[in-house]
Amino acid sequence: MGMETGLGELPAFGVSPASRRDPQSFLESVCRTVVVQGVSALLAFPQSTGELLQLEFLSSTIRIPVVSIVGKQYPRQSQA
Protein backbone atom coordinates (compact mmCIF):
# COMPACT_ATOMS: atom_id res chain seq x y z
CA MET A 1 0.00 0.00 0.00
CA GLY A 2 1.32 3.39 -0.88
CA MET A 3 -0.10 6.73 0.04
CA GLU A 4 -0.07 10.26 -1.24
CA THR A 5 -0.62 13.48 0.68
CA GLY A 6 -0.28 17.16 -0.08
CA LEU A 7 3.28 16.90 1.21
CA GLY A 8 4.30 14.30 -1.36
CA GLU A 9 4.20 10.55 -1.45
CA LEU A 10 4.69 8.65 1.76
CA PRO A 11 6.77 5.49 1.70
CA ALA A 12 4.90 2.27 1.01
CA PHE A 13 4.42 0.01 3.98
CA GLY A 14 3.17 -3.44 4.76
CA VAL A 15 4.09 -4.95 1.41
CA SER A 16 6.87 -7.31 2.43
CA PRO A 17 5.84 -10.94 2.98
CA ALA A 18 7.38 -10.95 6.47
CA SER A 19 5.32 -7.99 7.65
CA ARG A 20 2.13 -9.56 6.27
CA ARG A 21 2.69 -12.54 8.53
CA ASP A 22 3.67 -10.42 11.53
CA PRO A 23 0.97 -7.91 12.55
CA GLN A 24 3.25 -6.28 15.12
CA SER A 25 5.89 -5.42 12.48
CA PHE A 26 3.16 -4.10 10.20
CA LEU A 27 1.73 -1.89 12.95
CA GLU A 28 5.19 -0.57 13.91
CA SER A 29 5.86 0.28 10.26
CA VAL A 30 2.55 2.12 9.99
CA CYS A 31 3.23 4.06 13.18
CA ARG A 32 6.65 5.15 11.90
CA THR A 33 5.47 6.23 8.46
CA VAL A 34 1.92 7.44 9.04
CA VAL A 35 1.17 8.50 12.59
CA VAL A 36 4.38 10.46 13.01
CA GLN A 37 3.67 12.45 9.84
CA GLY A 38 0.18 13.46 10.99
CA VAL A 39 -1.88 11.62 8.39
CA SER A 40 -5.61 11.98 9.08
CA ALA A 41 -6.93 9.03 7.00
CA LEU A 42 -5.68 6.05 4.98
CA LEU A 43 -6.84 4.79 1.59
CA ALA A 44 -6.39 1.04 1.11
CA PHE A 45 -7.02 -1.56 -1.58
CA PRO A 46 -7.24 -4.91 0.27
CA GLN A 47 -6.86 -8.03 -1.86
CA SER A 48 -8.40 -10.50 0.58
CA THR A 49 -10.70 -10.76 3.57
CA GLY A 50 -7.64 -11.16 5.79
CA GLU A 51 -6.17 -7.87 4.60
CA LEU A 52 -9.53 -6.17 5.13
CA LEU A 53 -9.62 -7.44 8.72
CA GLN A 54 -6.04 -6.25 9.29
CA LEU A 55 -7.03 -2.79 8.09
CA GLU A 56 -10.00 -2.74 10.49
CA PHE A 57 -7.66 -3.71 13.33
CA LEU A 58 -5.17 -1.05 12.26
CA SER A 59 -7.86 1.61 12.13
CA SER A 60 -9.12 0.82 15.62
CA THR A 61 -5.61 0.60 17.04
CA ILE A 62 -4.15 3.85 15.72
CA ARG A 63 -7.53 5.65 15.67
CA ILE A 64 -7.19 6.82 12.09
CA PRO A 65 -10.00 6.09 9.60
CA VAL A 66 -9.19 3.63 6.83
CA VAL A 67 -11.20 3.81 3.61
CA SER A 68 -11.04 0.39 1.93
CA ILE A 69 -11.73 0.15 -1.79
CA VAL A 70 -12.68 -3.44 -2.62
CA GLY A 71 -12.22 -4.42 -6.25
CA LYS A 72 -14.26 -7.60 -5.92
CA GLN A 73 -16.59 -9.03 -3.33
CA TYR A 74 -15.22 -11.71 -1.09
CA PRO A 75 -17.31 -14.89 -1.10
CA ARG A 76 -19.08 -15.57 2.16
CA GLN A 77 -19.02 -19.07 3.55
CA SER A 78 -22.13 -19.71 5.58
CA GLN A 79 -22.53 -22.74 7.76
CA ALA A 80 -25.95 -24.33 7.56
PDB file of C-alpha atoms in Angstrom:
ATOM      1  CA  MET A   1       0.000   0.000   0.000  1.00  0.00           C
ATOM      2  CA  GLY A   2       1.316   3.392  -0.884  1.00  0.00           C
ATOM      3  CA  MET A   3      -0.103   6.735   0.042  1.00  0.00           C
ATOM      4  CA  GLU A   4      -0.068  10.261  -1.239  1.00  0.00           C
ATOM      5  CA  THR A   5      -0.616  13.483   0.677  1.00  0.00           C
ATOM      6  CA  GLY A   6      -0.283  17.157  -0.076  1.00  0.00           C
ATOM      7  CA  LEU A   7       3.278  16.897   1.214  1.00  0.00           C
ATOM      8  CA  GLY A   8       4.301  14.298  -1.361  1.00  0.00           C
ATOM      9  CA  GLU A   9       4.204  10.553  -1.454  1.00  0.00           C
ATOM     10  CA  LEU A  10       4.691   8.646   1.760  1.00  0.00           C
ATOM     11  CA  PRO A  11       6.772   5.486   1.698  1.00  0.00           C
ATOM     12  CA  ALA A  12       4.899   2.267   1.009  1.00  0.00           C
ATOM     13  CA  PHE A  13       4.424   0.015   3.982  1.00  0.00           C
ATOM     14  CA  GLY A  14       3.173  -3.443   4.759  1.00  0.00           C
ATOM     15  CA  VAL A  15       4.088  -4.948   1.411  1.00  0.00           C
ATOM     16  CA  SER A  16       6.866  -7.312   2.431  1.00  0.00           C
ATOM     17  CA  PRO A  17       5.843 -10.939   2.977  1.00  0.00           C
ATOM     18  CA  ALA A  18       7.382 -10.949   6.469  1.00  0.00           C
ATOM     19  CA  SER A  19       5.317  -7.994   7.652  1.00  0.00           C
ATOM     20  CA  ARG A  20       2.132  -9.562   6.267  1.00  0.00           C
ATOM     21  CA  ARG A  21       2.688 -12.539   8.534  1.00  0.00           C
ATOM     22  CA  ASP A  22       3.668 -10.420  11.526  1.00  0.00           C
ATOM     23  CA  PRO A  23       0.971  -7.912  12.551  1.00  0.00           C
ATOM     24  CA  GLN A  24       3.254  -6.276  15.117  1.00  0.00           C
ATOM     25  CA  SER A  25       5.885  -5.421  12.483  1.00  0.00           C
ATOM     26  CA  PHE A  26       3.158  -4.097  10.197  1.00  0.00           C
ATOM     27  CA  LEU A  27       1.729  -1.891  12.949  1.00  0.00           C
ATOM     28  CA  GLU A  28       5.187  -0.573  13.908  1.00  0.00           C
ATOM     29  CA  SER A  29       5.857   0.278  10.262  1.00  0.00           C
ATOM     30  CA  VAL A  30       2.554   2.125   9.995  1.00  0.00           C
ATOM     31  CA  CYS A  31       3.234   4.056  13.176  1.00  0.00           C
ATOM     32  CA  ARG A  32       6.647   5.145  11.900  1.00  0.00           C
ATOM     33  CA  THR A  33       5.468   6.232   8.459  1.00  0.00           C
ATOM     34  CA  VAL A  34       1.918   7.443   9.036  1.00  0.00           C
ATOM     35  CA  VAL A  35       1.167   8.500  12.587  1.00  0.00           C
ATOM     36  CA  VAL A  36       4.385  10.464  13.015  1.00  0.00           C
ATOM     37  CA  GLN A  37       3.668  12.452   9.841  1.00  0.00           C
ATOM     38  CA  GLY A  38       0.180  13.464  10.993  1.00  0.00           C
ATOM     39  CA  VAL A  39      -1.880  11.619   8.386  1.00  0.00           C
ATOM     40  CA  SER A  40      -5.606  11.976   9.078  1.00  0.00           C
ATOM     41  CA  ALA A  41      -6.926   9.027   7.000  1.00  0.00           C
ATOM     42  CA  LEU A  42      -5.684   6.045   4.979  1.00  0.00           C
ATOM     43  CA  LEU A  43      -6.839   4.787   1.592  1.00  0.00           C
ATOM     44  CA  ALA A  44      -6.390   1.044   1.108  1.00  0.00           C
ATOM     45  CA  PHE A  45      -7.020  -1.561  -1.583  1.00  0.00           C
ATOM     46  CA  PRO A  46      -7.236  -4.909   0.267  1.00  0.00           C
ATOM     47  CA  GLN A  47      -6.865  -8.031  -1.865  1.00  0.00           C
ATOM     48  CA  SER A  48      -8.403 -10.499   0.584  1.00  0.00           C
ATOM     49  CA  THR A  49     -10.696 -10.757   3.566  1.00  0.00           C
ATOM     50  CA  GLY A  50      -7.636 -11.157   5.792  1.00  0.00           C
ATOM     51  CA  GLU A  51      -6.167  -7.871   4.597  1.00  0.00           C
ATOM     52  CA  LEU A  52      -9.529  -6.167   5.131  1.00  0.00           C
ATOM     53  CA  LEU A  53      -9.617  -7.437   8.725  1.00  0.00           C
ATOM     54  CA  GLN A  54      -6.040  -6.253   9.295  1.00  0.00           C
ATOM     55  CA  LEU A  55      -7.029  -2.791   8.093  1.00  0.00           C
ATOM     56  CA  GLU A  56      -9.999  -2.742  10.487  1.00  0.00           C
ATOM     57  CA  PHE A  57      -7.658  -3.709  13.327  1.00  0.00           C
ATOM     58  CA  LEU A  58      -5.174  -1.055  12.257  1.00  0.00           C
ATOM     59  CA  SER A  59      -7.864   1.614  12.129  1.00  0.00           C
ATOM     60  CA  SER A  60      -9.124   0.823  15.615  1.00  0.00           C
ATOM     61  CA  THR A  61      -5.609   0.604  17.044  1.00  0.00           C
ATOM     62  CA  ILE A  62      -4.150   3.852  15.721  1.00  0.00           C
ATOM     63  CA  ARG A  63      -7.533   5.648  15.670  1.00  0.00           C
ATOM     64  CA  ILE A  64      -7.188   6.824  12.092  1.00  0.00           C
ATOM     65  CA  PRO A  65      -9.996   6.087   9.603  1.00  0.00           C
ATOM     66  CA  VAL A  66      -9.190   3.630   6.825  1.00  0.00           C
ATOM     67  CA  VAL A  67     -11.199   3.808   3.606  1.00  0.00           C
ATOM     68  CA  SER A  68     -11.045   0.393   1.931  1.00  0.00           C
ATOM     69  CA  ILE A  69     -11.728   0.147  -1.794  1.00  0.00           C
ATOM     70  CA  VAL A  70     -12.680  -3.435  -2.619  1.00  0.00           C
ATOM     71  CA  GLY A  71     -12.223  -4.424  -6.251  1.00  0.00           C
ATOM     72  CA  LYS A  72     -14.263  -7.604  -5.916  1.00  0.00           C
ATOM     73  CA  GLN A  73     -16.588  -9.030  -3.328  1.00  0.00           C
ATOM     74  CA  TYR A  74     -15.217 -11.711  -1.088  1.00  0.00           C
ATOM     75  CA  PRO A  75     -17.308 -14.890  -1.095  1.00  0.00           C
ATOM     76  CA  ARG A  76     -19.083 -15.574   2.165  1.00  0.00           C
ATOM     77  CA  GLN A  77     -19.023 -19.067   3.545  1.00  0.00           C
ATOM     78  CA  SER A  78     -22.130 -19.714   5.582  1.00  0.00           C
ATOM     79  CA  GLN A  79     -22.531 -22.736   7.763  1.00  0.00           C
ATOM     80  CA  ALA A  80     -25.952 -24.334   7.564  1.00  0.00           C
TER      81      ALA A  80
END
